[in-house]
Amino acid sequence: MIENSQLKVATFNLYNYLAPPDAFYDFQRIYSAEQWAKKQRWLADYLKNQQPDIIGFQEVFSINELKHQVNAEGYPYFAVVDEPTVIDDFIYRDPVVAIASRFKIVAVSQVEAEQDDILAMGLSDNFNFSRSIIRATLEVPHLGHVDCYVVHFKSKRSMLHHQDDESHSEQQNLVMQLKSQALGRWASSMQRGSEAALLLVEIIKRRAHTNNPVIVMGDFNNELHDGVLNHLIADHLRFSGHSQNSPSRSEFKLQDSWQLYQRHVVTENDREATHYFGSSSSVFDYILLSREFDAGFQSSFFEVVDYHTYDQHLINPQFAYDDQSTDHGVVMVTMKLRD
């Protein structure tokens, strides 16, 4: 048996991970001691049962509590690059992302887009990612240094908010609400798409400099193959001259781990949703991989042999156990060292 012949990577939206007596978003939203214990137990059970080696977390408020909890579950390496906003000493907003790993984290940095790239896209010079993105370089067996990115792109919620004016008629207020929603939701889409494009550029530049394998994981708040985000998998990029057919082109391509898994199975499966809203369902949570994890690449080290969406708490919840879990499915991919 070859040691460390399997690698498991998960992305996990924790959904308001905040220890009491602090509140998330407004003063009434505080977990009781019992609710907080149940939330921590749910996370601990997932880690014990699924045993991922690397986990990207979203919606983290209580950084120290999460670090302590994952350390206790066998993850000695943990990192964040930002802190949530605290208002009135106990009301928390703007949760952050985090990464936990069984493998050593040798470097951590916050991804920052270059000003020239921001301006080239026609964005304002004060553009920022809605949530800071982690790039953690891990020492992974058989691969060496691997760059892991944890993201939480801008949500679909409108960036504009209309308050009814009592001096206006009902119809006037309705028109203003519709205007606010139309413009605000598209503003969110532009923010989300811009974040993805600028992240991809930074990944490409980093890859050209280090040639490290790449893992991108997180809550994308959008379907990957939607027009706003599909440039992340770079299928549509075009190159002039000899570059179009150059073998090195695949070096910069990211692939959806689900698609890599489908190549491994005999019969294609339906992909489980990771988020539900009313009667609609979507896949918002993704793990993207560079060619070192693609069995179709002759020199790859690993291949994706399993793709699992943990979603029983969404589709068949047991209230007594699941009521403080998360509103997302937890995605994990298993990769095996190639023979």
XYZ file of C-alpha atoms in Angstrom:
339
model
C 0.000 0.000 0.000
C 1.226 3.479 -0.883
C 0.799 5.908 1.982
C -1.531 8.873 1.359
C -2.780 7.371 -1.905
C -6.150 9.105 -1.434
C -6.971 12.793 -1.119
C -10.342 14.196 0.004
C -11.311 17.842 -0.466
C -14.556 19.440 0.762
C -16.280 22.822 0.599
C -18.614 23.634 3.473
C -20.863 26.679 3.948
C -21.295 26.757 7.727
C -24.306 29.113 7.676
C -23.768 31.707 10.391
C -21.107 30.026 12.502
C -21.162 32.408 15.478
C -20.791 31.533 19.141
C -23.238 33.087 21.628
C -23.757 35.592 23.132
C -22.842 37.430 19.925
C -25.505 38.068 17.264
C -25.412 37.744 13.479
C -26.859 40.664 11.482
C -29.265 41.938 14.154
C -29.515 41.885 17.931
C -32.212 39.183 18.053
C -30.308 36.516 16.114
C -28.314 34.799 18.835
C -27.917 31.043 19.293
C -28.868 29.612 22.628
C -26.225 27.464 24.333
C -28.171 24.373 23.238
C -28.449 25.530 19.611
C -24.746 26.347 19.457
C -23.823 22.942 20.893
C -26.004 21.260 18.256
C -24.385 23.280 15.466
C -20.896 22.349 16.638
C -21.890 18.696 17.054
C -23.277 18.592 13.507
C -19.973 19.882 12.109
C -17.972 17.474 14.283
C -20.073 14.521 13.104
C -19.562 15.465 9.467
C -15.782 15.652 9.893
C -15.651 12.332 11.780
C -17.853 10.505 9.274
C -16.585 11.943 5.983
C -12.925 12.524 6.878
C -11.940 15.212 4.335
C -8.237 16.101 4.282
C -8.744 19.717 3.214
C -11.865 21.808 3.892
C -12.785 25.251 2.639
C -15.312 26.973 4.911
C -17.658 29.879 4.231
C -19.792 32.027 6.568
C -17.355 32.020 9.468
C -17.925 34.570 12.222
C -16.270 32.897 15.214
C -12.750 32.298 13.931
C -11.126 31.119 17.156
C -13.989 28.749 17.970
C -13.775 27.162 14.521
C -10.000 26.842 14.744
C -10.300 25.153 18.129
C -13.028 22.798 16.904
C -11.230 21.622 13.753
C -7.953 21.257 15.668
C -9.763 18.900 18.049
C -11.019 16.878 15.054
C -7.534 16.300 13.646
C -6.890 19.380 11.528
C -3.762 21.020 12.945
C -3.507 23.610 10.178
C -6.025 26.441 9.886
C -6.000 29.876 8.256
C -8.090 32.968 7.586
C -7.078 36.239 5.921
C -9.818 38.560 7.169
C -12.133 39.263 10.086
C -15.891 39.841 10.214
C -17.302 43.295 10.856
C -18.509 43.901 14.423
C -21.158 46.545 15.169
C -22.187 47.716 18.643
C -19.672 45.319 20.194
C -21.719 42.155 19.626
C -23.539 42.277 16.249
C -21.505 40.559 13.521
C -21.692 41.092 9.770
C -19.536 40.180 6.767
C -18.503 36.605 7.621
C -15.198 35.324 6.250
C -13.857 32.183 4.612
C -11.371 29.785 6.210
C -9.351 26.692 5.374
C -8.523 23.686 7.546
C -6.076 20.959 6.585
C -4.397 17.786 7.767
C -1.417 18.855 5.658
C 0.968 21.635 6.505
C 0.067 25.124 5.304
C 3.357 26.652 4.195
C 2.051 30.041 3.027
C -1.173 32.053 3.230
C -2.181 35.236 1.455
C -5.251 37.234 0.522
C -5.937 37.309 -3.213
C -5.833 40.877 -4.475
C -6.526 41.921 -8.048
C -4.096 44.278 -9.730
C -5.315 47.801 -10.392
C -4.492 47.594 -14.120
C -6.716 44.518 -14.486
C -9.557 46.182 -12.571
C -9.451 49.271 -14.769
C -9.110 47.176 -17.948
C -12.518 45.655 -17.138
C -14.089 49.095 -16.853
C -14.562 48.780 -13.096
C -14.115 51.642 -10.656
C -10.673 51.988 -9.114
C -12.067 51.184 -5.643
C -13.393 47.747 -6.677
C -12.935 45.010 -4.062
C -13.956 41.393 -3.710
C -17.185 41.258 -1.715
C -15.460 38.705 0.551
C -11.724 38.224 0.834
C -10.376 35.151 -0.976
C -7.791 32.870 0.649
C -4.851 31.402 -1.208
C -3.204 28.799 1.011
C -0.221 26.808 -0.227
C -0.265 23.304 1.261
C 2.400 20.609 1.364
C 0.410 17.695 -0.093
C 1.865 14.164 -0.365
C 2.934 13.174 -3.906
C 2.190 16.679 -5.207
C 4.361 18.992 -3.167
C 3.083 22.550 -2.970
C -0.593 22.935 -3.936
C -2.358 26.318 -4.109
C -5.820 26.089 -2.539
C -8.260 28.965 -3.028
C -11.356 29.377 -0.851
C -14.051 31.683 -2.219
C -17.512 32.984 -1.411
C -18.654 35.050 -4.373
C -21.240 37.824 -4.182
C -24.767 36.558 -3.596
C -27.702 37.134 -5.953
C -29.346 39.517 -3.510
C -29.935 42.954 -4.949
C -27.209 45.504 -4.254
C -29.859 48.261 -4.299
C -32.635 48.633 -1.718
C -35.742 50.773 -2.096
C -37.695 52.238 0.809
C -41.286 53.208 0.034
C -41.925 56.953 0.100
C -45.220 57.877 1.752
C -45.480 60.931 -0.500
C -45.572 58.678 -3.586
C -48.518 56.698 -4.869
C -48.626 52.908 -4.518
C -47.885 52.561 -8.234
C -44.913 54.927 -8.026
C -43.448 52.931 -5.148
C -44.042 49.691 -7.050
C -42.216 51.048 -10.097
C -39.291 52.137 -7.927
C -39.158 48.719 -6.264
C -39.068 46.965 -9.626
C -36.348 49.330 -10.840
C -34.301 48.723 -7.716
C -34.601 44.954 -8.061
C -33.744 44.892 -11.768
C -30.697 47.123 -11.449
C -29.606 45.728 -8.077
C -29.687 42.072 -9.103
C -27.721 42.812 -12.261
C -25.223 44.821 -10.192
C -24.778 41.699 -8.038
C -24.259 39.579 -11.150
C -21.631 42.015 -12.451
C -19.866 41.955 -9.076
C -19.922 38.154 -8.962
C -18.727 37.773 -12.545
C -15.985 40.348 -12.060
C -14.776 38.565 -8.930
C -14.545 35.289 -10.838
C -12.694 36.837 -13.790
C -10.189 38.659 -11.595
C -9.611 35.522 -9.514
C -8.946 33.497 -12.670
C -6.396 36.059 -13.834
C -4.591 35.865 -10.491
C -4.618 32.049 -10.627
C -3.155 32.101 -14.146
C -0.392 34.517 -13.135
C 0.430 32.515 -10.026
C 0.407 29.244 -11.999
C 2.787 30.676 -14.598
C 5.171 31.667 -11.806
C 5.073 28.517 -9.619
C 3.423 25.742 -11.667
C 1.747 24.614 -8.441
C -1.356 22.405 -8.809
C -4.557 24.336 -8.109
C -7.720 23.602 -6.121
C -10.532 26.186 -6.011
C -13.395 25.512 -3.608
C -16.308 27.488 -2.310
C -19.817 28.864 -2.511
C -20.120 30.443 -5.981
C -23.702 31.697 -5.409
C -24.411 30.864 -9.044
C -24.433 27.923 -11.420
C -20.889 27.483 -12.734
C -21.963 27.052 -16.344
C -24.032 30.238 -16.262
C -22.640 32.991 -18.466
C -21.574 35.074 -15.468
C -19.169 32.409 -14.165
C -18.342 30.039 -17.003
C -15.057 31.774 -17.788
C -13.711 30.108 -14.614
C -13.497 26.800 -16.440
C -11.922 28.586 -19.417
C -13.497 26.403 -22.124
C -14.291 29.420 -24.261
C -10.845 31.057 -24.248
C -9.329 31.545 -27.696
C -5.670 31.858 -28.591
C -4.040 33.258 -31.699
C -1.468 31.487 -33.847
C 0.271 28.372 -32.580
C -0.964 28.965 -29.032
C -4.421 27.652 -29.958
C -3.186 24.038 -30.104
C -0.292 24.326 -27.680
C -0.124 21.477 -25.116
C 0.718 24.039 -22.445
C -2.734 25.582 -22.844
C -4.178 22.941 -20.492
C -1.773 24.103 -17.805
C -4.000 27.092 -17.107
C -7.359 25.365 -17.425
C -9.540 24.626 -14.400
C -12.088 21.840 -14.563
C -15.248 21.113 -12.636
C -14.547 18.118 -10.389
C -18.018 16.764 -11.174
C -17.138 16.548 -14.867
C -13.879 14.767 -14.041
C -15.813 12.316 -11.871
C -18.296 11.588 -14.672
C -15.417 10.357 -16.824
C -14.633 7.789 -14.139
C -18.133 6.275 -13.833
C -19.744 3.855 -16.279
C -23.214 5.432 -16.107
C -23.667 9.182 -15.773
C -25.528 10.328 -12.680
C -27.671 13.346 -11.977
C -25.919 16.025 -9.998
C -27.494 16.815 -6.633
C -28.369 20.426 -5.881
C -26.490 22.134 -3.060
C -28.975 24.914 -2.334
C -32.773 25.186 -2.282
C -34.910 28.307 -2.384
C -38.656 27.803 -2.403
C -39.439 25.340 -5.180
C -36.163 25.909 -7.025
C -32.834 24.152 -6.538
C -29.329 25.004 -7.719
C -25.727 23.869 -7.567
C -23.879 26.740 -5.895
C -20.963 24.889 -4.282
C -18.023 23.748 -6.397
C -14.534 22.320 -6.365
C -12.398 23.138 -9.415
C -9.158 21.343 -10.200
C -6.090 21.841 -12.385
C -4.816 19.174 -14.773
C -2.785 17.339 -12.096
C -6.125 15.808 -11.019
C -7.328 14.974 -14.559
C -6.770 11.353 -15.592
C -6.993 12.510 -19.201
C -3.688 14.344 -18.729
C -0.862 11.850 -19.177
C 1.303 13.335 -16.424
C -1.458 13.748 -13.825
C -0.902 12.418 -10.309
C -4.467 11.869 -9.090
C -7.857 11.078 -10.595
C -11.321 11.896 -9.237
C -12.946 8.638 -8.126
C -15.847 9.938 -6.041
C -18.036 13.026 -5.803
C -20.406 13.298 -2.872
C -22.990 15.900 -1.896
C -24.005 15.549 1.737
C -27.599 16.777 1.642
C -29.818 14.665 3.892
C -30.384 17.700 6.127
C -31.896 19.469 3.092
C -33.958 16.763 1.404
C -34.951 14.604 4.394
C -34.160 16.574 7.546
C -34.463 15.176 11.037
C -35.356 18.338 12.918
C -33.990 17.278 16.298
C -30.572 16.698 14.723
C -30.421 18.940 11.638
C -32.152 22.146 12.704
C -28.847 23.969 13.363
C -26.877 22.496 10.453
C -26.536 24.520 7.242
C -28.652 25.675 4.313
C -26.146 24.246 1.785
C -25.177 20.762 0.757
C -21.573 19.894 1.601
C -19.571 18.859 -1.471
C -16.593 16.510 -1.194
C -14.455 14.962 -3.914
C -12.187 11.965 -3.442
C -9.068 11.634 -5.558
C -6.896 8.542 -5.821
C -3.257 8.343 -6.748
C -3.001 6.962 -10.268
C -1.334 3.603 -10.820
